[in-house]
Amino acid sequence: MTTKRKIIGRLVPCRCFRGEEEIVSVLDYSHCGLQQVPKEVFNFERTLEELYLDANQIEELPKQLFNCQALRKLSIPDNDLSSLPTTIASLVNLKELDISKNGIQDFPENIKCCKCLTIIEASVNPVSKLPDGFTQLLNLTQLYLNDAFLEFLPANFGRLVKLRILELRENHLKTLPKSMHKLTQLERLDLGNNEFSELPEVLEQIQNLKELWMDNNSLQILPGSIGKLKQLVYLDVSKNRIETVDLDISGCEGLEDLLLSSNMLQQLPDSIGLLKRLTTLKVDDNQLTILPNAIGNLSLLEEFDCSCNELESLPSTIGYLHNLRTLAVDENFLPELPREIGSCKNVTVMSLRSNKLEFLPDEIGQMQKLRVLNLSDNRLKNLPFTFTKLKELAALWLSDNQSKALIPLQTEAHPETKQRVLTNYMFPQQPRSDEDFQSDSDSFNPTLWEEQRQQRMTVAFEFEEKKEEEENAGKVKVNLNNILLLKLTILLLIAI
């Protein structure tokens, strides 16, 4: 009895009183380790409006539960249900039903009697098909059927004209019924992780669509028909086999996020520059050899990822991306950066890992909001002295196995130009062994390396150029422990 009183106290959070009669409208039995619906529930069948049975081990729902005809929300996710009883038809006032993460294989035909249903969450169930009665739930606004076994939708699925959100991720769908053109209120459609080989034609008729996921399918082309979705804000077609993006994608004039990652693109259309509202563009993991100059027209772009391609240069127009915050160009073949990169003054994170960079332009010192910069696995021999202006820099990665995010730099004169440059013991960089490019030095000379290190002068990032001469003297301090530690490191490297 003690345990029972504790549970009851927890399960009746919402109460009001009329005279001596207690009215309970909400019961919460979530995470109670229950194997069946508590009988106490039925004591409130006249007043109960919300029942939560989340995360238990309930295998079936008793008939008496469906006498609770005032029930508006029934939440039974993460249980062991194998079926939804036909008696659910009695819940004529039910508005929200959550049966996700169970073992339910189908919906009963008379689910159609629950005409007030507006939200159904039935993801992660082995549902293989929807009954025709399902399409009579005309008040349905949100339907979640992710991670199921659906191979098709009912032909008259378009009757659900009030649908605003439809998620069908991780099924086996290959086509959509033509009747879906009636879903004029649909704003979010998730078809990711299915078996589509082409973009369904009916999509171009869903004019109010704002978010579309078609990632992890087998699309080979992004057709011009996508340009008819004028209201589209978010488009994810990553992880397909797309080789071509049609010029008419420019019709998606409201697009803010475009994800084209992990496809087979060799080029982008110039018309991509007409997507004036674009804030995120991801084209990483493709086969791009060049970027169009029109990229510079994306004046609102904040995040740009073109990593893992075959780029040998960046267009100078990248300097027009004044709102850019994050730039990733990892794993390409860049030998240099355009000087115009310095005009991207709002960039806080820039990653240029695994390229062929031999030097950086002085203009990089104009990017004074930089906080994280990854230059590891390149061919850099030093850094421009203008790096001393990057006072917000909190992490400078010069090696993948770097022990600290920010390692002090020293100044020295470039042997050829005599200009001041910055360096430290990590220079010159030693690119990874690769058939495509070899290291500039055939062997590591620890004696020369140590000699050069001791000749360098320490430079702090807050160091101002005009005070160099008077401050250098105070900064050159030899720490015996550091030298011993460095020598030990050299010996270990030789041993390896």
XYZ file of C-alpha atoms in Angstrom:
496
model
C 0.000 0.000 0.000
C 2.907 2.342 0.701
C 4.192 2.049 -2.858
C 0.697 2.554 -4.203
C 0.229 5.823 -2.328
C 3.526 7.145 -3.664
C 2.564 6.373 -7.250
C -0.866 7.954 -6.885
C 0.721 11.121 -5.516
C 2.965 11.288 -8.549
C 0.328 10.402 -11.056
C -2.237 13.067 -10.248
C -0.427 16.371 -10.846
C -3.504 18.282 -12.043
C -6.503 18.511 -9.731
C -9.408 20.796 -9.072
C -12.258 20.460 -6.615
C -15.998 20.908 -6.790
C -17.392 20.504 -3.349
C -16.219 17.092 -2.141
C -15.740 15.554 -5.606
C -12.203 15.311 -6.941
C -11.844 15.913 -10.678
C -8.692 14.544 -12.338
C -7.966 15.530 -15.928
C -4.293 14.494 -16.286
C -2.516 11.309 -15.217
C 1.173 10.657 -15.775
C 2.499 7.097 -15.347
C 5.663 7.593 -17.422
C 8.781 5.576 -16.487
C 7.038 3.543 -13.783
C 8.060 0.084 -15.007
C 4.410 -0.854 -15.550
C 3.387 -4.021 -17.404
C -0.262 -3.035 -17.650
C -2.424 0.069 -17.417
C -3.131 0.790 -13.713
C -6.716 0.196 -12.682
C -6.742 3.541 -10.899
C -7.024 5.167 -14.327
C -10.560 3.918 -14.756
C -11.711 5.736 -11.638
C -11.478 8.957 -13.634
C -12.893 7.827 -16.970
C -15.438 10.665 -16.997
C -12.944 13.482 -16.490
C -9.621 12.177 -17.795
C -8.349 14.251 -20.724
C -4.647 13.390 -20.854
C -2.970 10.057 -20.087
C 0.800 9.509 -20.230
C 2.131 5.948 -20.130
C 5.534 6.636 -21.726
C 8.448 4.220 -21.398
C 6.890 1.227 -19.642
C 6.519 -2.440 -20.626
C 2.814 -2.456 -21.432
C 1.917 -5.139 -23.988
C -1.773 -4.436 -24.532
C -4.403 -1.802 -23.852
C -7.479 -2.948 -21.881
C -10.976 -2.383 -23.282
C -11.956 -0.367 -20.232
C -9.411 2.290 -21.184
C -11.511 3.194 -24.183
C -14.432 4.120 -21.961
C -12.504 7.307 -21.166
C -14.367 9.193 -23.856
C -13.219 12.605 -22.644
C -9.646 11.628 -23.460
C -7.977 14.183 -25.733
C -4.362 13.046 -25.533
C -3.115 9.459 -25.254
C 0.655 9.007 -25.009
C 2.035 5.435 -24.987
C 5.475 5.616 -26.673
C 8.302 3.199 -25.914
C 6.229 0.247 -24.736
C 5.684 -3.308 -26.001
C 2.384 -2.933 -27.844
C 1.981 -5.251 -30.827
C -1.369 -3.894 -32.001
C -3.788 -1.021 -31.665
C -7.221 -2.397 -30.651
C -10.300 -1.614 -32.713
C -11.921 -0.198 -29.588
C -9.859 2.944 -30.156
C -12.789 4.021 -32.310
C -14.580 4.887 -29.055
C -12.216 7.783 -28.377
C -14.193 10.237 -30.482
C -12.657 13.277 -28.757
C -9.042 12.146 -29.114
C -6.835 14.861 -30.638
C -3.287 13.609 -30.044
C -2.052 10.019 -30.239
C 1.547 8.955 -29.596
C 2.258 5.243 -30.107
C 5.869 5.559 -31.300
C 8.551 2.992 -30.433
C 6.302 -0.034 -30.131
C 5.770 -3.159 -32.240
C 2.522 -2.114 -33.916
C 2.210 -3.523 -37.424
C -0.917 -1.770 -38.649
C -3.739 0.631 -37.847
C -7.282 -0.695 -37.514
C -9.640 0.397 -40.301
C -11.972 2.062 -37.807
C -9.279 4.524 -36.773
C -11.380 6.702 -39.083
C -13.863 7.148 -36.228
C -11.343 9.267 -34.312
C -12.277 12.234 -36.448
C -10.876 14.810 -34.034
C -7.308 13.523 -34.355
C -4.910 16.314 -35.291
C -1.538 14.759 -34.384
C -0.375 11.150 -34.802
C 3.145 10.116 -33.800
C 3.678 6.490 -34.843
C 7.375 6.424 -35.719
C 9.540 3.369 -35.069
C 6.856 0.737 -35.597
C 6.835 -2.058 -38.211
C 3.848 -0.504 -40.002
C 3.819 -1.754 -43.604
C 0.705 0.024 -44.893
C -2.006 2.493 -43.954
C -5.672 1.473 -44.174
C -8.019 3.453 -46.410
C -9.838 4.581 -43.275
C -6.740 6.467 -42.279
C -7.375 8.981 -45.071
C -10.678 9.923 -43.424
C -8.882 11.649 -40.556
C -9.617 14.972 -42.197
C -8.495 17.100 -39.235
C -4.993 15.641 -39.191
C -2.335 18.385 -39.221
C 0.778 16.433 -38.188
C 1.711 12.858 -39.084
C 4.975 11.221 -38.029
C 5.668 7.761 -39.454
C 9.462 7.665 -39.505
C 11.403 4.413 -39.370
C 8.596 2.088 -40.452
C 8.129 -0.407 -43.307
C 5.924 1.647 -45.632
C 6.344 0.873 -49.349
C 3.497 3.101 -50.557
C 0.803 5.488 -49.386
C -2.943 5.116 -50.041
C -3.968 6.510 -53.441
C -6.357 8.983 -51.808
C -3.797 10.191 -49.255
C -4.400 13.689 -50.621
C -7.689 13.816 -48.724
C -5.694 14.855 -45.645
C -5.824 18.455 -46.833
C -5.065 19.989 -43.427
C -1.674 18.311 -43.124
C 1.083 20.809 -42.311
C 3.816 18.367 -41.248
C 4.429 14.960 -42.835
C 7.475 12.921 -41.810
C 8.085 9.600 -43.561
C 11.837 9.207 -43.067
C 13.417 5.733 -43.169
C 10.787 3.785 -45.047
C 10.823 2.005 -48.419
C 8.906 4.552 -50.472
C 9.678 4.884 -54.180
C 6.747 7.028 -55.320
C 4.102 9.386 -53.955
C 0.397 9.314 -54.885
C -0.691 12.004 -57.346
C -3.477 13.041 -54.974
C -0.861 14.705 -52.765
C -1.127 17.814 -54.933
C -4.167 18.620 -52.764
C -1.978 19.083 -49.692
C -1.891 22.835 -50.156
C -1.195 23.512 -46.470
C 1.803 21.172 -46.231
C 4.874 23.059 -44.997
C 7.290 20.322 -43.918
C 7.899 17.070 -45.803
C 10.585 14.594 -44.754
C 11.266 11.796 -47.257
C 14.868 11.145 -46.235
C 16.246 7.595 -46.208
C 13.796 6.116 -48.698
C 14.232 4.608 -52.169
C 13.394 7.470 -54.528
C 15.422 7.475 -57.743
C 13.936 10.769 -58.900
C 12.191 13.737 -57.388
C 8.426 12.958 -57.325
C 6.631 15.127 -59.896
C 3.787 15.872 -57.523
C 6.111 17.901 -55.290
C 6.184 20.862 -57.659
C 2.446 21.312 -57.050
C 2.758 21.609 -53.275
C 3.283 25.346 -53.535
C 3.416 26.204 -49.814
C 6.157 23.705 -48.973
C 8.839 25.345 -46.822
C 11.026 22.417 -45.711
C 11.933 19.396 -47.834
C 14.220 16.517 -46.858
C 15.178 14.099 -49.653
C 18.576 13.051 -48.278
C 19.806 9.450 -48.401
C 17.905 8.437 -51.523
C 19.134 7.588 -55.023
C 18.463 10.845 -56.871
C 20.701 11.443 -59.886
C 19.526 14.913 -60.825
C 17.980 17.887 -59.104
C 15.457 18.896 -61.783
C 14.315 22.363 -62.730
C 10.858 21.617 -61.350
C 12.249 22.227 -57.863
C 12.372 25.887 -58.836
C 8.576 26.045 -58.711
C 8.661 25.833 -54.923
C 8.858 29.567 -54.332
C 8.221 29.280 -50.582
C 10.932 26.672 -49.970
C 13.283 27.735 -47.169
C 15.158 24.498 -46.410
C 16.261 21.837 -48.910
C 18.345 18.786 -48.007
C 19.281 16.481 -50.896
C 22.589 15.302 -49.428
C 23.795 11.704 -49.704
C 22.282 10.959 -53.098
C 23.935 10.399 -56.496
C 23.211 13.822 -57.931
C 25.474 14.742 -60.841
C 23.599 17.823 -62.046
C 21.765 20.728 -60.470
C 19.380 22.372 -62.942
C 19.718 26.070 -63.688
C 16.121 26.624 -62.622
C 16.988 26.028 -58.977
C 17.184 29.825 -58.953
C 13.380 29.764 -58.815
C 13.629 28.816 -55.121
C 13.930 32.492 -54.334
C 13.158 32.079 -50.628
C 15.753 29.329 -50.030
C 17.939 29.874 -46.964
C 19.548 26.465 -46.430
C 20.786 24.281 -49.307
C 22.463 20.971 -48.464
C 24.091 19.157 -51.408
C 26.715 17.228 -49.447
C 27.896 13.742 -50.464
C 26.783 13.642 -54.084
C 28.621 13.388 -57.404
C 28.578 17.035 -58.463
C 31.380 18.223 -60.725
C 30.125 21.785 -61.005
C 27.499 24.178 -59.702
C 25.300 26.270 -62.015
C 25.956 30.007 -62.184
C 22.296 30.505 -61.340
C 23.059 29.459 -57.766
C 24.165 33.047 -57.297
C 20.536 34.119 -57.669
C 19.577 32.497 -54.367
C 19.897 35.829 -52.620
C 18.521 34.677 -49.263
C 20.871 31.722 -48.876
C 22.568 31.646 -45.462
C 23.888 28.055 -45.494
C 25.452 26.255 -48.457
C 26.988 22.798 -48.067
C 28.563 21.154 -51.114
C 31.179 19.081 -49.284
C 32.089 15.557 -50.374
C 31.495 15.979 -54.099
C 33.764 16.124 -57.151
C 33.847 19.876 -57.694
C 36.917 21.172 -59.525
C 35.853 24.808 -59.597
C 33.369 27.140 -57.945
C 31.398 29.646 -60.013
C 32.205 33.334 -59.596
C 28.501 33.794 -58.899
C 29.167 32.458 -55.383
C 30.124 36.023 -54.542
C 26.518 37.140 -55.098
C 25.346 35.227 -52.013
C 25.683 38.299 -49.841
C 23.746 36.819 -46.881
C 25.737 33.564 -46.767
C 26.905 32.739 -43.240
C 28.090 29.130 -43.554
C 29.897 27.677 -46.569
C 31.329 24.149 -46.646
C 33.086 22.927 -49.787
C 35.407 20.424 -48.116
C 36.365 17.087 -49.674
C 36.292 18.158 -53.309
C 38.947 18.643 -56.000
C 39.241 22.420 -55.890
C 42.533 23.947 -56.992
C 41.467 27.526 -56.354
C 38.798 29.688 -54.752
C 37.175 32.467 -56.800
C 38.270 35.977 -55.902
C 34.572 36.856 -55.564
C 34.570 35.021 -52.257
C 35.657 38.367 -50.848
C 32.103 39.650 -51.338
C 30.757 37.258 -48.703
C 30.782 39.879 -45.988
C 28.340 38.013 -43.736
C 30.265 34.738 -43.803
C 30.852 33.295 -40.325
C 32.101 29.762 -41.032
C 34.236 28.648 -43.985
C 35.389 25.039 -44.468
C 37.583 24.074 -47.436
C 39.279 20.980 -45.991
C 40.723 18.216 -48.169
C 41.080 19.983 -51.500
C 44.132 20.880 -53.607
C 44.507 24.600 -52.900
C 48.088 25.875 -53.351
C 47.084 29.371 -52.251
C 44.194 31.568 -51.144
C 42.959 34.625 -53.019
C 43.939 37.911 -51.394
C 40.263 38.874 -51.365
C 39.741 36.371 -48.537
C 40.753 39.196 -46.215
C 37.474 40.960 -46.985
C 35.542 38.204 -45.208
C 35.939 40.108 -41.980
C 33.128 38.407 -40.046
C 34.514 34.873 -40.332
C 35.089 33.367 -36.891
C 35.898 29.766 -37.903
C 37.971 28.829 -40.962
C 39.282 25.363 -41.711
C 41.786 24.752 -44.518
C 43.064 21.373 -43.379
C 44.711 18.980 -45.862
C 45.386 21.222 -48.845
C 48.634 22.173 -50.621
C 49.018 25.656 -49.161
C 52.603 26.906 -49.275
C 51.883 30.426 -48.071
C 49.026 32.603 -46.884
C 48.263 36.133 -48.112
C 49.030 39.060 -45.826
C 45.364 40.073 -46.124
C 44.400 37.252 -43.776
C 45.356 39.643 -40.999
C 42.236 41.649 -41.844
C 40.021 38.783 -40.639
C 40.195 40.084 -37.098
C 37.163 38.163 -35.811
C 38.857 34.808 -36.468
C 38.721 32.622 -33.391
C 39.495 29.194 -34.832
C 41.826 28.522 -37.757
C 42.848 25.036 -38.904
C 45.905 24.903 -41.174
C 47.080 21.375 -40.396
C 48.386 19.050 -43.098
C 49.565 21.675 -45.587
C 52.984 22.790 -46.908
C 53.349 26.072 -45.071
C 56.870 27.203 -44.231
C 55.747 30.124 -42.096
C 52.853 32.503 -41.453
C 52.534 36.151 -42.506
C 53.463 38.680 -39.829
C 49.944 40.116 -40.103
C 48.809 37.180 -37.942
C 49.759 39.367 -34.986
C 46.591 41.359 -35.693
C 44.329 38.351 -35.080
C 43.723 39.209 -31.454
C 40.560 37.102 -31.126
C 42.340 33.923 -32.221
C 41.815 31.219 -29.609
C 42.820 28.123 -31.590
C 45.430 27.783 -34.337
C 45.832 24.209 -35.506
C 49.067 23.507 -37.353
C 49.106 19.768 -36.755
C 46.500 17.059 -36.177
C 48.287 15.875 -33.026
C 48.892 19.340 -31.600
C 48.866 19.301 -27.788
C 47.525 22.843 -27.295
C 45.015 24.881 -29.259
C 47.308 27.906 -29.438
C 51.099 27.588 -29.575
C 53.344 30.699 -29.393
C 54.858 31.959 -32.618
C 58.246 33.567 -33.174
C 59.293 36.179 -35.683
C 62.145 35.894 -38.171
C 63.142 37.301 -41.534
C 62.118 35.414 -44.639
C 65.371 34.094 -46.191
C 64.465 35.385 -49.657
C 62.227 38.432 -49.260
C 63.695 39.509 -45.883
C 60.155 40.335 -44.765
C 59.117 39.489 -41.242
C 57.222 36.225 -40.905
C 55.987 34.113 -38.019
C 57.045 30.569 -37.343
C 57.673 27.983 -34.629
C 58.976 24.452 -34.254
C 56.080 23.053 -36.369
C 57.395 24.694 -39.523
C 57.992 23.793 -42.231
C 54.904 21.615 -42.276
C 55.404 18.031 -43.322
C 52.443 16.892 -45.455
C 51.236 13.360 -45.038
C 52.852 10.809 -47.283
C 50.773 10.688 -50.427
C 51.440 9.665 -54.013
C 50.056 12.956 -55.265
C 52.453 15.192 -53.362
C 55.686 14.624 -51.475
C 57.302 16.535 -48.647
C 59.642 19.342 -49.624
C 62.323 17.920 -47.308
C 63.513 14.340 -47.641
C 64.641 14.012 -44.037
C 64.317 15.638 -40.646
C 67.465 17.351 -39.333
C 67.127 17.732 -35.540
C 70.382 19.665 -35.119
C 69.443 22.330 -37.655
C 65.919 22.402 -36.304
C 67.114 23.120 -32.739
C 69.602 25.738 -33.922
C 66.923 27.622 -35.839
C 64.519 27.406 -32.943
C 66.931 29.094 -30.557
C 67.498 31.935 -33.025
C 63.830 32.851 -33.162
C 62.217 35.524 -31.059
C 58.894 34.989 -29.288
C 55.964 37.089 -30.467
C 52.678 37.299 -28.561
C 49.421 37.836 -30.445
C 48.710 41.072 -28.616
C 52.066 42.333 -29.881
C 51.779 45.596 -31.822
C 53.992 46.029 -34.844
C 55.178 49.541 -33.949
C 56.422 48.382 -30.521
C 58.374 45.427 -31.824
C 61.907 46.671 -31.103
C 61.236 47.780 -27.516
C 59.194 44.712 -26.580
C 61.280 41.974 -28.187
C 63.992 42.306 -25.578
C 61.507 41.567 -22.822
C 60.028 38.639 -24.657
C 63.240 36.736 -25.405
C 63.553 34.503 -22.366
C 65.222 31.120 -22.444
C 63.672 28.575 -20.137
C 66.063 25.727 -19.353
C 63.239 23.297 -18.655
C 61.676 24.011 -22.049
C 64.977 23.370 -23.829
C 65.410 20.047 -22.020
C 61.842 19.093 -22.904
C 62.404 19.999 -26.570
C 65.639 18.014 -26.702
C 63.861 15.028 -25.203
C 61.184 15.371 -27.888
C 63.882 15.422 -30.585
C 65.446 12.255 -29.211
C 62.084 10.539 -29.214
C 61.475 11.602 -32.821
C 64.880 10.229 -33.871
C 64.142 6.973 -32.081
C 60.817 6.656 -33.921
